[in-house]
Structure formats: C-alpha cells, structure tokens
Amino acid sequence: KPDLSMALNGMLAGLVSITAGAGSIPPFYALAAGAVGGVLVVLAVGFFDKIKIDDPVGAISVHGVCGIWGTLAVAIFGSEALAGEKISFSAQLIGTLSISAFAFITSFIVFYAIKLVMGVRVDEQEEHEGLDVAEHGVPAYNDSAN
C-alpha cells in the first residue's frame, strides 16, 4: 500500500540529495541526483529497520545517507564551469568521512554524558503506553477502529 510518510521522506531525500550541489550541478543531473536519493532513502529505511536502529522518522536515512550521497554527487555530476573550481571526488569523500566521524564521536560523548546524568530512555511502561500519552496525555493516532 502507498505510504505517505515514505513518500514525504522520498521528497525530502531528493531535496537533501541536491542541496550540496545546488550551485554546481546542472538541472538535468540535479534531477538524477534527487531521484537516486529518493530510491536510496527507501533502501536505507529498510536497512536501518532490519538492523534494529530506532529511527522512527527516517532522519538518518534522509539526512545522513542522502546527505552523503548528495555530497558525493557533487563530484559525480558537478560542473567545474558552474562551481568555478575543480571538483574532486576524493575531497568530497574525505569531507563526508570527516564530518561523519566528528558527528559520531561528538554525539557519543554527549549522549553518554546524558545517560550517566539522567538517562536517555523512558521506563518500559511509558514506552509501551507510548510517549504521546505519557508526555502529552493524548494518543497521537485514532484507535477507534478496534
């Protein structure tokens, strides 16, 4: 069945995929880069679900995976004439790896500190009940069909 949230993530993935190259990728290739991002996000969401990474809105898939793809797409589809400088795949790859390592290490340190001080998960009862009810007092989804 069609999935609205996946369709919206596909649109966002297309936008994220072209953002890095907005000034250097010609329009036709930008369309191709966005289309690849739309496919990648579907595959990435399935992959992260399969390995049990808790990402209910697909943020890692949309912004992480498609952001990396978009940065590499600059080197694949980018026009040196539009960019005004030479575009190197290795430079784009080193940049994505550097930022990814920085984000991972920094996040690990911050979340580990939070875990030590106050914890990062709710208790099992709240998780089972749903944070919409536990935190806001109302269910997010109409369950009247049951």
Short mmCIF file of C-alpha atoms in Angstrom, two decimals, residues 30-107:
data_model
loop_
_atom_site.label_atom_id
_atom_site.label_comp_id
_atom_site.label_asym_id
_atom_site.label_seq_id
_atom_site.Cartn_x
_atom_site.Cartn_y
_atom_site.Cartn_z
CA ALA A 30 20.27 17.51 -10.24
CA LEU A 31 17.08 15.70 -11.18
CA ALA A 32 19.06 12.45 -11.47
CA ALA A 33 20.79 13.03 -8.12
CA GLY A 34 17.43 13.70 -6.44
CA ALA A 35 15.87 10.59 -7.99
CA VAL A 36 18.75 8.44 -6.76
CA GLY A 37 18.25 9.97 -3.30
CA GLY A 38 14.56 9.03 -3.42
CA VAL A 39 15.48 5.40 -4.07
CA LEU A 40 18.32 5.41 -1.54
CA VAL A 41 16.05 6.59 1.27
CA VAL A 42 13.68 3.65 0.77
CA LEU A 43 16.58 1.19 0.85
CA ALA A 44 18.17 2.92 3.85
CA VAL A 45 14.96 2.93 5.92
CA GLY A 46 14.58 -0.80 5.29
CA PHE A 47 18.22 -1.41 6.16
CA PHE A 48 18.09 0.53 9.45
CA ASP A 49 14.84 -1.21 10.42
CA LYS A 50 16.44 -4.58 9.68
CA ILE A 51 19.46 -3.89 11.91
CA LYS A 52 17.14 -2.50 14.61
CA ILE A 53 18.28 1.13 14.60
CA ASP A 54 15.49 3.14 16.24
CA ASP A 55 14.80 5.94 13.75
CA PRO A 56 11.01 6.37 13.62
CA VAL A 57 11.01 9.32 11.21
CA GLY A 58 13.85 8.18 8.94
CA ALA A 59 16.14 11.09 9.81
CA ILE A 60 19.32 9.02 9.46
CA SER A 61 18.20 7.76 6.08
CA VAL A 62 17.07 11.14 4.76
CA HIS A 63 19.75 13.42 6.14
CA GLY A 64 22.63 11.02 6.78
CA VAL A 65 22.55 8.64 3.83
CA CYS A 66 21.15 11.07 1.28
CA GLY A 67 23.32 13.91 2.58
CA ILE A 68 26.41 11.78 2.00
CA TRP A 69 25.10 10.77 -1.44
CA GLY A 70 24.43 14.41 -2.33
CA THR A 71 27.90 15.47 -1.29
CA LEU A 72 29.45 12.72 -3.41
CA ALA A 73 27.07 13.57 -6.28
CA VAL A 74 28.73 16.99 -6.48
CA ALA A 75 31.89 15.24 -7.68
CA ILE A 76 29.98 12.85 -9.95
CA PHE A 77 27.59 15.31 -11.63
CA GLY A 78 29.10 18.69 -10.79
CA SER A 79 30.19 21.09 -13.49
CA GLU A 80 33.52 22.81 -12.93
CA ALA A 81 32.22 25.67 -15.07
CA LEU A 82 29.32 26.23 -12.64
CA ALA A 83 31.36 25.63 -9.50
CA GLY A 84 34.21 27.88 -10.62
CA GLU A 85 36.78 25.39 -9.35
CA LYS A 86 37.94 21.82 -9.77
CA ILE A 87 35.67 19.26 -8.09
CA SER A 88 37.46 16.25 -6.61
CA PHE A 89 35.72 13.01 -5.62
CA SER A 90 38.41 12.28 -3.05
CA ALA A 91 37.93 15.71 -1.44
CA GLN A 92 34.17 15.13 -1.23
CA LEU A 93 34.73 11.67 0.24
CA ILE A 94 37.24 12.92 2.81
CA GLY A 95 34.83 15.69 3.75
CA THR A 96 31.90 13.32 4.31
CA LEU A 97 34.04 10.87 6.29
CA SER A 98 35.48 13.67 8.44
CA ILE A 99 32.09 15.20 9.25
CA SER A 100 30.58 11.75 9.88
CA ALA A 101 33.39 10.85 12.30
CA PHE A 102 33.10 14.20 14.08
CA ALA A 103 29.31 13.88 14.41
CA PHE A 104 29.54 10.29 15.67
CA ILE A 105 32.26 10.98 18.25
CA THR A 106 30.64 14.20 19.50
CA SER A 107 27.18 12.61 19.72
#
